[in-house]
PDB file of C-alpha atoms in Angstrom:
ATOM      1  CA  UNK A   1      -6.213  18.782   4.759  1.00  0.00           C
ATOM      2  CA  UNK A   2      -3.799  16.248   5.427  1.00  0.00           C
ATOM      3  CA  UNK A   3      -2.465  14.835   2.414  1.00  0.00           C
ATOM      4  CA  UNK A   4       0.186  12.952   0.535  1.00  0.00           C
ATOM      5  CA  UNK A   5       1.321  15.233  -2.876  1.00  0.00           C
ATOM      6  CA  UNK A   6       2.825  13.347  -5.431  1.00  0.00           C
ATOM      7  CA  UNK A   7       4.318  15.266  -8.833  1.00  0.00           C
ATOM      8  CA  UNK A   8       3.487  14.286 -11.814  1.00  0.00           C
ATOM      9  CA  UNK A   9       0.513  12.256 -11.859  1.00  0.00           C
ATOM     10  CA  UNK A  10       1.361  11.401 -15.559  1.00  0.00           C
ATOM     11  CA  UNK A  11       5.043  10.929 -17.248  1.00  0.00           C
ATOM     12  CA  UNK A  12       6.084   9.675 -20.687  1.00  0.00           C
ATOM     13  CA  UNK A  13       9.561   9.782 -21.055  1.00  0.00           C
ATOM     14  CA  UNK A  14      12.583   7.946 -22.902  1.00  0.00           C
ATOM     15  CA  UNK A  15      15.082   5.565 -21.852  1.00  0.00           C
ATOM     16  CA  UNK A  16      18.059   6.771 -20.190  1.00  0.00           C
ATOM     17  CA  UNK A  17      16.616  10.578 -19.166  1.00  0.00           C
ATOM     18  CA  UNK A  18      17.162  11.089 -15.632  1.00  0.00           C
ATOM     19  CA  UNK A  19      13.851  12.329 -13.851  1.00  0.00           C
ATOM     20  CA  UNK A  20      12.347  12.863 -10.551  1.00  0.00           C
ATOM     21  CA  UNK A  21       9.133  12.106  -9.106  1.00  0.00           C
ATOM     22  CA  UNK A  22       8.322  14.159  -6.157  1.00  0.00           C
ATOM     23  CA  UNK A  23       6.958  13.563  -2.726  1.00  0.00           C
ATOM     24  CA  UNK A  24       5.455  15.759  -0.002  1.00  0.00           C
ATOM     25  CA  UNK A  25       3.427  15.057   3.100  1.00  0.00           C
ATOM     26  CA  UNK A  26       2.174  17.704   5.590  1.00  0.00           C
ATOM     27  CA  UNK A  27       1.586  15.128   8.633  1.00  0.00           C
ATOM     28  CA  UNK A  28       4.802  15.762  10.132  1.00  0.00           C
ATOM     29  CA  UNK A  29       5.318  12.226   9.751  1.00  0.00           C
ATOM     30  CA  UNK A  30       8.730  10.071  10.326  1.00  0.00           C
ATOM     31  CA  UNK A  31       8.250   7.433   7.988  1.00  0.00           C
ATOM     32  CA  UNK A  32       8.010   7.433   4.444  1.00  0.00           C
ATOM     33  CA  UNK A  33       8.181   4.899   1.840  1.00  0.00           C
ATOM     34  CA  UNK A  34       8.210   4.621  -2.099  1.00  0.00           C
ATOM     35  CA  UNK A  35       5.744   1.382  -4.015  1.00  0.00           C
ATOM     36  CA  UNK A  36       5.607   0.328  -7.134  1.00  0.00           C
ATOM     37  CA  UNK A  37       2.403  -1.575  -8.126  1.00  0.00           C
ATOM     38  CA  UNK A  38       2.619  -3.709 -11.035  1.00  0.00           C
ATOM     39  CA  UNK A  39      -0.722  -6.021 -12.594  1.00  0.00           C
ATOM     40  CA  UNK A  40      -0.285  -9.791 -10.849  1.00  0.00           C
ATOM     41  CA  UNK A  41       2.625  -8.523  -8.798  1.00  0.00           C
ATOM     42  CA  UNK A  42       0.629  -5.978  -6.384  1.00  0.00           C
ATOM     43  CA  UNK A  43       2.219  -3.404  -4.484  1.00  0.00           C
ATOM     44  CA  UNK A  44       6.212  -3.440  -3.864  1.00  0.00           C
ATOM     45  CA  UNK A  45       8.832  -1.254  -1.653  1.00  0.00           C
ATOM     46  CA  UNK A  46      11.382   0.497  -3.305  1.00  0.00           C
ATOM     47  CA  UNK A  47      12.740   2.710  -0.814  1.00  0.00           C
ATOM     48  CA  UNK A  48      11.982   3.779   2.208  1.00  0.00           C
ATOM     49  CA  UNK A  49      12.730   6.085   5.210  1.00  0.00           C
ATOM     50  CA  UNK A  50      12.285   6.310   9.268  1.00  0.00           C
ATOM     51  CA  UNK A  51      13.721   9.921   9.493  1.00  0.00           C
ATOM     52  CA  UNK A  52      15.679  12.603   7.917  1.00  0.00           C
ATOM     53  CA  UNK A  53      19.006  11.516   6.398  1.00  0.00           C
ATOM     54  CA  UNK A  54      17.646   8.006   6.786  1.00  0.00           C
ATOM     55  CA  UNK A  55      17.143   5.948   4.254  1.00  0.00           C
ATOM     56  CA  UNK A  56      17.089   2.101   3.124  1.00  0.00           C
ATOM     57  CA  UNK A  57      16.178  -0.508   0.487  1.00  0.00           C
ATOM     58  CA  UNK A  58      12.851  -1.941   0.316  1.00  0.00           C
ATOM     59  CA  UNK A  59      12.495  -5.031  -1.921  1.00  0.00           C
ATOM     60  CA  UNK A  60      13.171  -3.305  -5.326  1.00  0.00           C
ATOM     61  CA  UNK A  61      15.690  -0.901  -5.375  1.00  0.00           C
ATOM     62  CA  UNK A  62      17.122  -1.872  -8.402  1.00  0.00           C
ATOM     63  CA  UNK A  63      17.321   1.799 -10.554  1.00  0.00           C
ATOM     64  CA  UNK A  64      16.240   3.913  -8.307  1.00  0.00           C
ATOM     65  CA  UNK A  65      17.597   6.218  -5.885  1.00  0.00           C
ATOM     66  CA  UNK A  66      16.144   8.561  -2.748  1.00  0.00           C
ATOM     67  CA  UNK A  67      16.983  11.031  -0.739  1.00  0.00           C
ATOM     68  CA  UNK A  68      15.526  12.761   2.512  1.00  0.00           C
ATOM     69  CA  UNK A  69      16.599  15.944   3.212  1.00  0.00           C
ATOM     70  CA  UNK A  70      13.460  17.084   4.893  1.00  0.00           C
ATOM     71  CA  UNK A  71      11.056  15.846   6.974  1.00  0.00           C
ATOM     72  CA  UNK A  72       8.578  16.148   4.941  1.00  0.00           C
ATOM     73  CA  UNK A  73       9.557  15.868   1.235  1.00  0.00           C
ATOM     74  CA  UNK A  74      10.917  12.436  -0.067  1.00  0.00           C
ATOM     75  CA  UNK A  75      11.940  12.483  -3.762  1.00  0.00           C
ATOM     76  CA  UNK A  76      12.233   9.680  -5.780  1.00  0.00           C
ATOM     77  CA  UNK A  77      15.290   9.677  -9.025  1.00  0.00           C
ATOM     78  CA  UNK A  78      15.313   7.509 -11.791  1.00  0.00           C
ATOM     79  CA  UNK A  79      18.679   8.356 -12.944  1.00  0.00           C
ATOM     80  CA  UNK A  80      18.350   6.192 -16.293  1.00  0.00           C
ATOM     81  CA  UNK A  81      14.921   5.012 -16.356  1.00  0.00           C
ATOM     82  CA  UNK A  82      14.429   2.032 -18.384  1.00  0.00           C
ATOM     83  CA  UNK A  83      11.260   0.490 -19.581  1.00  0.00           C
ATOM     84  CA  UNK A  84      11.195  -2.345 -17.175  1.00  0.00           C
ATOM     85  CA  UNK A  85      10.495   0.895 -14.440  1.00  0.00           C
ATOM     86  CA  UNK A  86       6.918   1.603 -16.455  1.00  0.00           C
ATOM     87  CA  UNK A  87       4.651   1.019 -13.534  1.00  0.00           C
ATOM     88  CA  UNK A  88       2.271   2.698 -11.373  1.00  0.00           C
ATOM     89  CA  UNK A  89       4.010   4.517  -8.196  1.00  0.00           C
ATOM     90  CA  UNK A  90       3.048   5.401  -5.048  1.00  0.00           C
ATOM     91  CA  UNK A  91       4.424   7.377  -1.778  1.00  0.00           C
ATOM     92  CA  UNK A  92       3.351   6.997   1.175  1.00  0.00           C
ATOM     93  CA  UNK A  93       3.925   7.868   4.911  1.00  0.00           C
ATOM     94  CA  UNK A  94       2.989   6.795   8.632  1.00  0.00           C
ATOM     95  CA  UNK A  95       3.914   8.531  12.040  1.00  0.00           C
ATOM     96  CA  UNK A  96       6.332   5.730  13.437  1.00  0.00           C
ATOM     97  CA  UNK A  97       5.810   4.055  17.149  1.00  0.00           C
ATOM     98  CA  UNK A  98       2.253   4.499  17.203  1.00  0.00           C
ATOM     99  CA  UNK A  99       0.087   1.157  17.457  1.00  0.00           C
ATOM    100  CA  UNK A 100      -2.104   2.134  14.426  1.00  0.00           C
ATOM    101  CA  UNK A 101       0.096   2.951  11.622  1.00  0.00           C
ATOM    102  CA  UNK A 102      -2.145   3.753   8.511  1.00  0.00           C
ATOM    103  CA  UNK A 103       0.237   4.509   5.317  1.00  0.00           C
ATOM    104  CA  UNK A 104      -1.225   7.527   4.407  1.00  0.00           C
ATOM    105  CA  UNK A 105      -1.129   7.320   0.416  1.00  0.00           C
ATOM    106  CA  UNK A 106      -0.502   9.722  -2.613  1.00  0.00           C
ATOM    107  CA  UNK A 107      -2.746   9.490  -5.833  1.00  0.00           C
ATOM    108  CA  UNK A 108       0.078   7.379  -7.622  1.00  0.00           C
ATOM    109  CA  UNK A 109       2.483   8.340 -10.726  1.00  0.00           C
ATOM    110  CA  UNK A 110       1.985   6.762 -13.720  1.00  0.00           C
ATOM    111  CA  UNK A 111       5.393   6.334 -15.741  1.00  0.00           C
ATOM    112  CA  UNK A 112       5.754   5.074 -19.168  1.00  0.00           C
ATOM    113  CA  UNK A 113       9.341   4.799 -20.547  1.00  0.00           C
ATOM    114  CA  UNK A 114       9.507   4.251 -24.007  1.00  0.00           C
TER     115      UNK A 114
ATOM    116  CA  UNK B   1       4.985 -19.973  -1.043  1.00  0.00           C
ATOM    117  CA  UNK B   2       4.964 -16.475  -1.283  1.00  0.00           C
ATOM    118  CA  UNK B   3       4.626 -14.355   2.145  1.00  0.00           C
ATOM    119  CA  UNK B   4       1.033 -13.040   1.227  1.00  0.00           C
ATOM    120  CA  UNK B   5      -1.538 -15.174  -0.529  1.00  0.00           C
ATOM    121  CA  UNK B   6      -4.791 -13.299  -1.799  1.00  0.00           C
ATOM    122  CA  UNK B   7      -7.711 -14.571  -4.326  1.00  0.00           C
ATOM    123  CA  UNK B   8      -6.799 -13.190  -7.738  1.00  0.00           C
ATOM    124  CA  UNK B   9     -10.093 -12.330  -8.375  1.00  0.00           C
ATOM    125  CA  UNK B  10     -11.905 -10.609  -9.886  1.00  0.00           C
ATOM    126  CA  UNK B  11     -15.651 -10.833  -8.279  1.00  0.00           C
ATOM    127  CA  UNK B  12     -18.666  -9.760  -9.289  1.00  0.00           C
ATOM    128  CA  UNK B  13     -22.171  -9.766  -6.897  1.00  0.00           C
ATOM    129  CA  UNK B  14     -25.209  -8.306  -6.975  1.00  0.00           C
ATOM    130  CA  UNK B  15     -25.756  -5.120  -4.264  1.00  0.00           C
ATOM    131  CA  UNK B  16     -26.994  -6.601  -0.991  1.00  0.00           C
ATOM    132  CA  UNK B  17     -24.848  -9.380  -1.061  1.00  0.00           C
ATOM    133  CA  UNK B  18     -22.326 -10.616   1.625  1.00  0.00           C
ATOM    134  CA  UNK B  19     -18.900 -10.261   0.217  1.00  0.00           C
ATOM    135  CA  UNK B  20     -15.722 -12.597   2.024  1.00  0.00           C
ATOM    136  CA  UNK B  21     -12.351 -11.518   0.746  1.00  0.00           C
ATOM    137  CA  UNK B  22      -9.630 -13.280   1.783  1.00  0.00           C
ATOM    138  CA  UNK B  23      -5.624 -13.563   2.378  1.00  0.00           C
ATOM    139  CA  UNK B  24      -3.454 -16.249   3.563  1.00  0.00           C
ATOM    140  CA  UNK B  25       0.612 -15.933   4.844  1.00  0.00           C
ATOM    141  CA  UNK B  26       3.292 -18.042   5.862  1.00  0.00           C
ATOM    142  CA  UNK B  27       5.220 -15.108   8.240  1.00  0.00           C
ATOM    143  CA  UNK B  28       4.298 -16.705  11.540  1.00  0.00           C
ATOM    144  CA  UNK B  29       6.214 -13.364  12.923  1.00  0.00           C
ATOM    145  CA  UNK B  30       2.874 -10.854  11.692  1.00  0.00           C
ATOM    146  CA  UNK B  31       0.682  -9.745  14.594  1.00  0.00           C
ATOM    147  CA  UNK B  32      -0.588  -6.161  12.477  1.00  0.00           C
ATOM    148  CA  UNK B  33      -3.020  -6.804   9.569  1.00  0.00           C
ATOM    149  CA  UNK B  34      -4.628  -4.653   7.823  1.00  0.00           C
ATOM    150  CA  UNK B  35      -6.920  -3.937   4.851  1.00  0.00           C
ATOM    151  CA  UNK B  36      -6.527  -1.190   2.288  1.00  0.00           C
ATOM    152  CA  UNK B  37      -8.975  -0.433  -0.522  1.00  0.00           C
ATOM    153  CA  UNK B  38      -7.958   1.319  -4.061  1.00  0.00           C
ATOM    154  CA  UNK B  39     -10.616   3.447  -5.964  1.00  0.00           C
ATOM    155  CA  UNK B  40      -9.695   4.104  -9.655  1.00  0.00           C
ATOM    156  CA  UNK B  41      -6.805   5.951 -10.001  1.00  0.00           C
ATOM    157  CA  UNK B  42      -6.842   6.461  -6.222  1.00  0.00           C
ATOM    158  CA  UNK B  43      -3.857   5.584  -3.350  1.00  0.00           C
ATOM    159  CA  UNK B  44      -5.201   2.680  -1.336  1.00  0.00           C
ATOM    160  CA  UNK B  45      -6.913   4.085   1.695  1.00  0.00           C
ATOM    161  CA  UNK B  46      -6.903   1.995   5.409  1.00  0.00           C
ATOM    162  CA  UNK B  47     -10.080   0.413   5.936  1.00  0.00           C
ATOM    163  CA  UNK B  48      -9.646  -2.146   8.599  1.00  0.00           C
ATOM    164  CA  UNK B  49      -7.048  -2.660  11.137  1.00  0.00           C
ATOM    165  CA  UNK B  50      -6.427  -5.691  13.777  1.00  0.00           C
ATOM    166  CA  UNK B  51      -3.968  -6.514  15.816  1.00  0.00           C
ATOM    167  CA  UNK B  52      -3.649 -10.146  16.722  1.00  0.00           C
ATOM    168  CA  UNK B  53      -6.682 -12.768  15.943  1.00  0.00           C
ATOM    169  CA  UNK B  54      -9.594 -11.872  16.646  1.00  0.00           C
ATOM    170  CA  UNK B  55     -12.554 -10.238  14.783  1.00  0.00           C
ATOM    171  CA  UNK B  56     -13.415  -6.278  14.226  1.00  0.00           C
ATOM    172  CA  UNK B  57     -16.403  -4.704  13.167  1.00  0.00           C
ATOM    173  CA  UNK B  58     -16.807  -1.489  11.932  1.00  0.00           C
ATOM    174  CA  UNK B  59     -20.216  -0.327  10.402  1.00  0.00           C
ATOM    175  CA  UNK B  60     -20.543  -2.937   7.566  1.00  0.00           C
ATOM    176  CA  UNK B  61     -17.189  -4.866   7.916  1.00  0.00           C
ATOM    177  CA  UNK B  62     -15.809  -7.288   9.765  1.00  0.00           C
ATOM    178  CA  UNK B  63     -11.774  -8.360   9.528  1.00  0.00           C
ATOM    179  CA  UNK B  64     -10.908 -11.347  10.984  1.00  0.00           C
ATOM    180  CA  UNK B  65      -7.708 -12.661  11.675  1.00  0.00           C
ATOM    181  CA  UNK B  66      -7.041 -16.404  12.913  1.00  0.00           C
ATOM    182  CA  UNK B  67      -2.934 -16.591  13.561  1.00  0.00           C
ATOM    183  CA  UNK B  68      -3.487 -20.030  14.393  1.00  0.00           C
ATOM    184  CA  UNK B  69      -4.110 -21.156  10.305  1.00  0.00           C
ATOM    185  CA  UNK B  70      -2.507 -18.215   8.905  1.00  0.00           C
ATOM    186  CA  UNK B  71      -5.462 -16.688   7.404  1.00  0.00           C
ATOM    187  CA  UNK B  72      -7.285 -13.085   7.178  1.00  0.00           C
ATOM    188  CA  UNK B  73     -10.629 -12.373   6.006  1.00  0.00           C
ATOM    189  CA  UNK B  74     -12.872  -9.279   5.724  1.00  0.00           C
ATOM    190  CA  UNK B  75     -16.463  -9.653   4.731  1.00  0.00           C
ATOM    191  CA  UNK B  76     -18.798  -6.731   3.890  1.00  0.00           C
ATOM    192  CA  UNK B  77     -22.576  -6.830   4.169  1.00  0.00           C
ATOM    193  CA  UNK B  78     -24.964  -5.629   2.873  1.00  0.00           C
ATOM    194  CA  UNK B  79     -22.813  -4.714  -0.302  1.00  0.00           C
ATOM    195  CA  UNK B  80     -23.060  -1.433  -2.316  1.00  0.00           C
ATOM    196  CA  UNK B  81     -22.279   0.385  -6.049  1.00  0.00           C
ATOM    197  CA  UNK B  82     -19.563   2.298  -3.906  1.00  0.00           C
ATOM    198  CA  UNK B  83     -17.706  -0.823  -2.217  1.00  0.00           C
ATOM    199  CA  UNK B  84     -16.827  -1.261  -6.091  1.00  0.00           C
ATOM    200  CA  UNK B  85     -12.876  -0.991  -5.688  1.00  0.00           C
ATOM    201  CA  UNK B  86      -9.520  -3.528  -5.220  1.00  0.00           C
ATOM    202  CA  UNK B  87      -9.259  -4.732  -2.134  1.00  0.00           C
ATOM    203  CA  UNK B  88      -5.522  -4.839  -0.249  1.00  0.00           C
ATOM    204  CA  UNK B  89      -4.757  -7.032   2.245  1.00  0.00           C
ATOM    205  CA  UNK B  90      -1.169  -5.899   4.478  1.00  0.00           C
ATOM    206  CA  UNK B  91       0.652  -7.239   6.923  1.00  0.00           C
ATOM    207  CA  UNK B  92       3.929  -6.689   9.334  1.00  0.00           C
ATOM    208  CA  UNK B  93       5.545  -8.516  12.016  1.00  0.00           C
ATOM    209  CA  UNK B  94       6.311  -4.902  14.362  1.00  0.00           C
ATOM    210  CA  UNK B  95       4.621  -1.775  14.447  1.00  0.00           C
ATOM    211  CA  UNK B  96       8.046   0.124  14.954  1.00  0.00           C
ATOM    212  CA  UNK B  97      11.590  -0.037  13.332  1.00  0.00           C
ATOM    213  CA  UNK B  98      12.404  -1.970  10.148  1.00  0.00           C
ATOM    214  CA  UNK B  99      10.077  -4.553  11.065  1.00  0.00           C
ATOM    215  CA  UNK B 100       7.069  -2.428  11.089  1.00  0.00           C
ATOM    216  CA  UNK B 101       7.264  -3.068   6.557  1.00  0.00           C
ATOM    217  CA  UNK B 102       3.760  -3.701   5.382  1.00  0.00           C
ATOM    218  CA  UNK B 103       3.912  -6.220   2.780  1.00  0.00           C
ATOM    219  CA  UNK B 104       0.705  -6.580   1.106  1.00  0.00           C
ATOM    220  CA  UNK B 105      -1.378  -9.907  -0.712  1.00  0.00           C
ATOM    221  CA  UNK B 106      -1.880  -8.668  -5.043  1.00  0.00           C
ATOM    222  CA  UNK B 107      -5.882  -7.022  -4.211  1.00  0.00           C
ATOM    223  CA  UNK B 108      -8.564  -8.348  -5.601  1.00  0.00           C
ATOM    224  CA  UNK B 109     -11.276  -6.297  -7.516  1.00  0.00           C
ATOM    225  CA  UNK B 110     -14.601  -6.465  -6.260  1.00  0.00           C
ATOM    226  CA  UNK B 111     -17.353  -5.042  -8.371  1.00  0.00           C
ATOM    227  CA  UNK B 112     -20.749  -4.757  -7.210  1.00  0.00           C
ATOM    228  CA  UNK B 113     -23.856  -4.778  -9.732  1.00  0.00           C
ATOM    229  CA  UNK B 114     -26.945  -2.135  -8.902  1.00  0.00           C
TER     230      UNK B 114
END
């Protein structure tokens, strides 16, 4: 089935403890991108990537860092979360060059830093 | 003016009913728009995409773009218990390279009564 794995669903952590969401898609696809979806502010870009070792700043990067190593895993670090990063987050990934380009969405990560 | 304009919401109709959701932009450069829906703790899923103006129909909804004021609109008929979910719409200016970033109205939740 094709899917986009995020890990965890669920985090409650404490200011200023590194951690690292987890990304995985078995599409084979090029592009992949990290949201953040906040109430009244929708969904925003963090991060995002067209290929392996290719990465660049979406329009929150603030905090947060990536990295793409592999095609198909794109991991996103909080290296000292602080509460203004509790939101709702999402990866998601696309095939690039093609006409149709559904985002292909994980279940979301809920963080709460305390 | 932000880039992506969409009804706060929420709404609430009766099943049967005709259901017009709506998103307005000031990025003269998008030509790809799209709609996404969200189910409860769900990643938003791609329900509808055009390319251009124009109107699309697929089983029960319609998107329809018109570049020439700016605005987007899907509309579902015959509305059911399951269409119950927030409502994304998305936009981008390329389909391809850094261009091809979807940046999406707030959603609005629709709920529809039995």
């Amino acid at each position: 089935e094709a899917q986009v794995t995020q890990n965890p669903r669920y985090l409650i952590t404490v200011t200023g403890k590194k951690l690292t969401v987890t990304c995985s898609q078995n599409m084979n696809h090029e592009y992949m991108s990290w949201y953040r979806q906040d109430p009244g502010l929708g969904l925003r870009q963090i991060y995002y990537s067209m290929n392996v070792e290719v990465t660049d700043k979406g329009d929150v990067p603030e905090g947060y860092k990536v990295s793409r190593k592999e095609k198909r895993n794109f991991p996103l670090i909080l290296e000292s979360p602080s509460p203004n990063q509790t939101s709702l987050y999402f990866c998601a990934s696309s095939f690039l060059g093609s006409s149709n380009q559904p985002q292909h969405f994980g279940d979301g990560t809920r963080l709460s830093i305390l | 003016q932000k880039e992506v304009e969409q009804d706060p919401g929420p709404l609430s109709v009766p099943e049967g009913a005709i259901v017009s959701l709506n998103c307005t932009y000031s990025n003269s450069a998008f030509q790809y728009f799209m709609w996404y829906r969200q189910y409860s703790r769900k990643g938003p899923e791609l329900l509808m995409y055009t390319y251009s103006s124009g109107n699309k129909e697929d089983g029960r909804f319609t998107a329809q773009v018109d570049k020439s004021s700016k605005y987007i609109s899907l509309f579902i008929r015959d509305s059911q218990p399951s269409d119950s979910a927030t409502y994304l719409c998305a936009m981008s200016a390329s389909y391809t390279g850094a261009n091809s970033k979807l940046t999406f109205g707030k959603g609005i939740t629709l709920s529809v009564r039995p």
